[in-house]
Coordinates of N, CA and C and ligand atoms in Angstrom, one line a residue:
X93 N -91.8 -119.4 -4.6 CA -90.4 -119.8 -4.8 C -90.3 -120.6 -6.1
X94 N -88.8 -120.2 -6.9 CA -89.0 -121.0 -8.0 C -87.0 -121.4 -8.6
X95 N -87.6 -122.4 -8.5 CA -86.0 -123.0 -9.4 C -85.6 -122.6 -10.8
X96 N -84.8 -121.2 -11.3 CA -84.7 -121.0 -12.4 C -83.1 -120.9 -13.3
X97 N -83.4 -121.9 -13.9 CA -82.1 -121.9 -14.7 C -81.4 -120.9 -15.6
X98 N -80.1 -120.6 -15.6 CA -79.7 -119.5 -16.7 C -78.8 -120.4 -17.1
X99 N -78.9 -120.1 -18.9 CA -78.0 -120.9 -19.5 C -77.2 -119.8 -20.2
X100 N -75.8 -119.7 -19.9 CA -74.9 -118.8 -20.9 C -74.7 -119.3 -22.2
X101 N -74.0 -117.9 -22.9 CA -74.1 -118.2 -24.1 C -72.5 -119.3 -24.7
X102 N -72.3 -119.9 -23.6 CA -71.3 -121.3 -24.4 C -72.0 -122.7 -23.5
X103 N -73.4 -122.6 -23.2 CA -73.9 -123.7 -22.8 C -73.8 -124.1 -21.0
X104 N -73.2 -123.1 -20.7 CA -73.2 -123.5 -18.8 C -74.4 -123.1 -17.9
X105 N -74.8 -124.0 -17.2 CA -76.1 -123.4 -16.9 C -76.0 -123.6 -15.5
X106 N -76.5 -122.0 -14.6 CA -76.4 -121.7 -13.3 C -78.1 -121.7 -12.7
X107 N -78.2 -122.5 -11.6 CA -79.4 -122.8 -11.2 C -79.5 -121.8 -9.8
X108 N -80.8 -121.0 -9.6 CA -81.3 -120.0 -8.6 C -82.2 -120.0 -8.0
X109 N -82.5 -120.5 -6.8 CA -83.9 -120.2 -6.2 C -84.6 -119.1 -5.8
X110 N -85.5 -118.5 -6.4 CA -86.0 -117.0 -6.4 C -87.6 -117.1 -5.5
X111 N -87.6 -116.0 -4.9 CA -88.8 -115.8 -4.0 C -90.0 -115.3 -5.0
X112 N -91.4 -115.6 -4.6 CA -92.1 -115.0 -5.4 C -92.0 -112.9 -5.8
X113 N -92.3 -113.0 -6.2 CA -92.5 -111.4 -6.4 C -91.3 -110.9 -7.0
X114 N -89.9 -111.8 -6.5 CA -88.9 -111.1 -7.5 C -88.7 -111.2 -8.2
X115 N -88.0 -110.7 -9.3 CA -87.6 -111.0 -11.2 C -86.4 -112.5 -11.1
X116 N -86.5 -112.9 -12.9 CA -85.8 -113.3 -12.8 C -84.0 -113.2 -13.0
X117 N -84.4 -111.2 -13.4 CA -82.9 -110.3 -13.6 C -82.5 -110.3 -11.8
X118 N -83.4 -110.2 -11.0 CA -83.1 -109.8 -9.2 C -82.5 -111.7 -8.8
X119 N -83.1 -112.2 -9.6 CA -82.3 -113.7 -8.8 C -80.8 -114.1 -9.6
X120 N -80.4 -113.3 -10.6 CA -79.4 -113.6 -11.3 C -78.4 -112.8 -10.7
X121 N -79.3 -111.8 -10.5 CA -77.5 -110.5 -9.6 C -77.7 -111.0 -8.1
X122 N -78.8 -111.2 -7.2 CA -78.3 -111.4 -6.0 C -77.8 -112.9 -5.8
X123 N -77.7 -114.2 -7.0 CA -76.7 -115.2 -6.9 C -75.4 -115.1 -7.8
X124 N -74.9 -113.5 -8.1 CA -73.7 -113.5 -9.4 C -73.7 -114.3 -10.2
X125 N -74.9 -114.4 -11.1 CA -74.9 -115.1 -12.4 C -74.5 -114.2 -13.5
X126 N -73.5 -114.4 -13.7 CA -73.0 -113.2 -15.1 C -73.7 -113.2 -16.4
X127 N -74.0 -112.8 -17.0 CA -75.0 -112.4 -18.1 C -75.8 -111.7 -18.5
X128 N -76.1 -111.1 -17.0 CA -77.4 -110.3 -17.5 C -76.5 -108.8 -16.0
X129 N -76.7 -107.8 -17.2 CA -76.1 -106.8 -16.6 C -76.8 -105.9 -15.6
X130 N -78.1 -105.6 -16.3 CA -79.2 -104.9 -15.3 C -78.7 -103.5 -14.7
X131 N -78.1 -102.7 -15.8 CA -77.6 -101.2 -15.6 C -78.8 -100.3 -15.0
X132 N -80.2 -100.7 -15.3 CA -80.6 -99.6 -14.6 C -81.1 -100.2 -13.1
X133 N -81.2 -101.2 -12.5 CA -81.5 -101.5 -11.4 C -83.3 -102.5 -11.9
X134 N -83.6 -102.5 -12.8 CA -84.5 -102.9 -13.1 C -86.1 -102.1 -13.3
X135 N -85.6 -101.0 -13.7 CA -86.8 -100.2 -14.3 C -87.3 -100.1 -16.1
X136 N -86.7 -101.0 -16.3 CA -87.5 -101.4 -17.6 C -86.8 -99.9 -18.7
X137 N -85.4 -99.6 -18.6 CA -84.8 -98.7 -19.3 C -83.6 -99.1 -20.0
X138 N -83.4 -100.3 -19.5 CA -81.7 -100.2 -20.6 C -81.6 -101.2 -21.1
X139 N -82.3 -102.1 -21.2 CA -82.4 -103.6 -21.6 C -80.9 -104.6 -21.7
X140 N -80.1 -104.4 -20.6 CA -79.1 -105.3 -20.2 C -79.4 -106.2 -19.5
X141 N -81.0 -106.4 -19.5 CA -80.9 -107.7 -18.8 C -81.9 -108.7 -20.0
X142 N -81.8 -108.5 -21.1 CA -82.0 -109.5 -21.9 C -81.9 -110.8 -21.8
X143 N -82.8 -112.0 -22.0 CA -82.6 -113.4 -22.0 C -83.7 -113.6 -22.6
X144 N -83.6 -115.2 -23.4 CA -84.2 -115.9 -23.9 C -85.1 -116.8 -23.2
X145 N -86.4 -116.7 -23.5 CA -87.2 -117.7 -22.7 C -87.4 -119.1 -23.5
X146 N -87.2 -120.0 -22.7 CA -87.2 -121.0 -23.4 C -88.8 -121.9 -24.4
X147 N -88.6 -121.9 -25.3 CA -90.5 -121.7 -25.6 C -90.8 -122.6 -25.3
X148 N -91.0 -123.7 -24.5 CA -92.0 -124.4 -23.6 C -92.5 -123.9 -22.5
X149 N -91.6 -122.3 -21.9 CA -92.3 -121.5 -20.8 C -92.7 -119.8 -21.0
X150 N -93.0 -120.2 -22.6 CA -93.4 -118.9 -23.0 C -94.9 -118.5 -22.6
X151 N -95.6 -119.1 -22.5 CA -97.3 -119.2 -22.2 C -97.5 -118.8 -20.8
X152 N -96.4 -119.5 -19.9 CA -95.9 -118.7 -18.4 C -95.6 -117.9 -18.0
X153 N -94.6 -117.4 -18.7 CA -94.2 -116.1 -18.3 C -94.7 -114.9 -18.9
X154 N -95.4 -115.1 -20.4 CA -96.7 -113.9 -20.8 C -95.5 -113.3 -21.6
X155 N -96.5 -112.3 -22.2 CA -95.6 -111.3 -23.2 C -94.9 -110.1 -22.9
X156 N -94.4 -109.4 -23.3 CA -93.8 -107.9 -22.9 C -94.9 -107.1 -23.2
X157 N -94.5 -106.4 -22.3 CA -95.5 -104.9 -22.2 C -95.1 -104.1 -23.2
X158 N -96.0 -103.2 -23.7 CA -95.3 -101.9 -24.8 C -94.0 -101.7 -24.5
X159 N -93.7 -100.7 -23.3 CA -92.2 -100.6 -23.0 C -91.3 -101.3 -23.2
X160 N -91.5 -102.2 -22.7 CA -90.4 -103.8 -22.6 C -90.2 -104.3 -24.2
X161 N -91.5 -104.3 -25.4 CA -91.7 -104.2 -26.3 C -90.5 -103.5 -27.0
X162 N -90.7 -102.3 -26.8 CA -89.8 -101.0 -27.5 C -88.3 -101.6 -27.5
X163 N -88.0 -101.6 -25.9 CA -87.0 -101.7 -25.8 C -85.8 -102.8 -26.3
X164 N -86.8 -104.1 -26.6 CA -86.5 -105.3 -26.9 C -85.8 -105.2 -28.6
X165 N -86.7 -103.7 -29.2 CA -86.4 -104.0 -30.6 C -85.0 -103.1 -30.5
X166 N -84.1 -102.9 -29.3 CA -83.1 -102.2 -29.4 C -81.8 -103.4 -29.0
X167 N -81.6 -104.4 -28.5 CA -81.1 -105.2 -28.4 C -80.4 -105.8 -29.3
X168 N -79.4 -106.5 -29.1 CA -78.3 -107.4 -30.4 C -79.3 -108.6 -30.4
X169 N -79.6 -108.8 -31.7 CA -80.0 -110.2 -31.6 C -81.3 -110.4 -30.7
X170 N -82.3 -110.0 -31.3 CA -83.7 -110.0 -30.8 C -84.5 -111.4 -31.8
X171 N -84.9 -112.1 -30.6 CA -85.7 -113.3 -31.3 C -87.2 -113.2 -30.6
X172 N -87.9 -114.3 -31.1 CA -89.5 -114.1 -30.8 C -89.5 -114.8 -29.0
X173 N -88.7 -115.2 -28.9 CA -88.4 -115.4 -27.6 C -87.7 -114.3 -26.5
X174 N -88.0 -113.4 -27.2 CA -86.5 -112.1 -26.3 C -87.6 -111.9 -25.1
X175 N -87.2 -111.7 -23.6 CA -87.8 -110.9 -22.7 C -87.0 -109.8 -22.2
X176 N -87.2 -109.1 -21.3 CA -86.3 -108.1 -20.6 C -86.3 -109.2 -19.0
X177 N -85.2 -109.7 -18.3 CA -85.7 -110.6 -17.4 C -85.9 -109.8 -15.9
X178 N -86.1 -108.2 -16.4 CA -86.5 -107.9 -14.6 C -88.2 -107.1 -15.5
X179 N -88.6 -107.8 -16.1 CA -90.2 -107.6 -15.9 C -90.8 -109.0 -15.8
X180 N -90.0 -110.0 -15.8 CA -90.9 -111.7 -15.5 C -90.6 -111.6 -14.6
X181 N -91.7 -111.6 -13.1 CA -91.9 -111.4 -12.1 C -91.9 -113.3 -11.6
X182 N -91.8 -113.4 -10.7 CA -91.6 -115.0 -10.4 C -92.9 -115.6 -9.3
X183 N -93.3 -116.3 -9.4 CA -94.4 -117.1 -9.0 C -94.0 -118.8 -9.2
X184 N -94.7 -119.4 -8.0 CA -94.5 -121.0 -8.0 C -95.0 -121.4 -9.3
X185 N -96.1 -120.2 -10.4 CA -95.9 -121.3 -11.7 C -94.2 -121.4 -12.3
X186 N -93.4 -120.6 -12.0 CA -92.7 -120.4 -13.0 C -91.2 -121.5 -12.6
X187 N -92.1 -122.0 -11.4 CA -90.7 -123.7 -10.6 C -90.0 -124.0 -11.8
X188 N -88.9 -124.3 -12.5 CA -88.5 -124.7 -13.4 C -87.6 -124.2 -14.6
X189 N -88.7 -122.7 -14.8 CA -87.9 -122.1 -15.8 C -86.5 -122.0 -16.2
X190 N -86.2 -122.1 -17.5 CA -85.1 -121.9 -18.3 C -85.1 -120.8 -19.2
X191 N -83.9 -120.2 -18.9 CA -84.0 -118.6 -20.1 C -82.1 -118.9 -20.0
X192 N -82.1 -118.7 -21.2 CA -80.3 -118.2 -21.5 C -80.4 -116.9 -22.4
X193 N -78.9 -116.7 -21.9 CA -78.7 -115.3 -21.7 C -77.6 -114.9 -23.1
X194 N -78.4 -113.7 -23.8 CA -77.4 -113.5 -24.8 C -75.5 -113.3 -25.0
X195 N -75.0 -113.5 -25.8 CA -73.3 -113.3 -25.6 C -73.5 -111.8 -26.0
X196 N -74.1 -111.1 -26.4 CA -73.5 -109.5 -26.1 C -73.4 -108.8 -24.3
X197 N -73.9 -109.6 -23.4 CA -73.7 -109.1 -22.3 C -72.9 -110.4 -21.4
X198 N -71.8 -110.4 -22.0 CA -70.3 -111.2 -21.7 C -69.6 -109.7 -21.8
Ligands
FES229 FE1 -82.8 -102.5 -17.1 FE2 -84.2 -104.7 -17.1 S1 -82.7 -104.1 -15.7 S2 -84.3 -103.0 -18.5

């Protein structure tokens, strides 16, 4: 289980308690956190569930896969922090995490 923050893009930040094993795009739709769209259900295809990992928990949550990779260079506004947030899978390391969420998926 893990306490993870989403911060939108005018600074409001919505807190989620997520089970291990699930993402952190699965703890944003099942507490209606707006931001992250997640059109395909979370198979690593549409990249509406973009967010920014905050880089003091970038070493936590690990890098993108090739796919997640690809897709990341299709996004508005891609920084060295971009993830897709239904491939960070959630684990008690990840208690804490902060990721905000781009304004193109407003
Ligand atoms: Fe579609 Fe993440 S939900 S890529």
């Amino acid at each position: 289980m893990a306490l993870v923050t989403y911060i939108d893009h005018k600074g409001g930040a919505y807190e989620a308690e997520i089970e291990n094993g699930d993402t952190v795009m699965q703890g944003a739709v099942d507490n209606m956190i707006d931001g992250i769209v997640a059109e395909c259900g979370g198979c690593c295809s549409c990249a509406t569930c973009h967010c920014y990992v905050e880089p003091e928990w970038l070493d936590k949550t690990g890098k993108p896969g090739d796919v997640e990779k690809e897709l990341l260079e299709c996004v508005p506004e891609p920084k060295s922090n971009s993830r897709l947030s239904c491939q960070i899978i959630i684990s008690d390391e990840l208690d804490g995490l902060v990721v905000r969420l781009p304004q193109s998926q407003y």
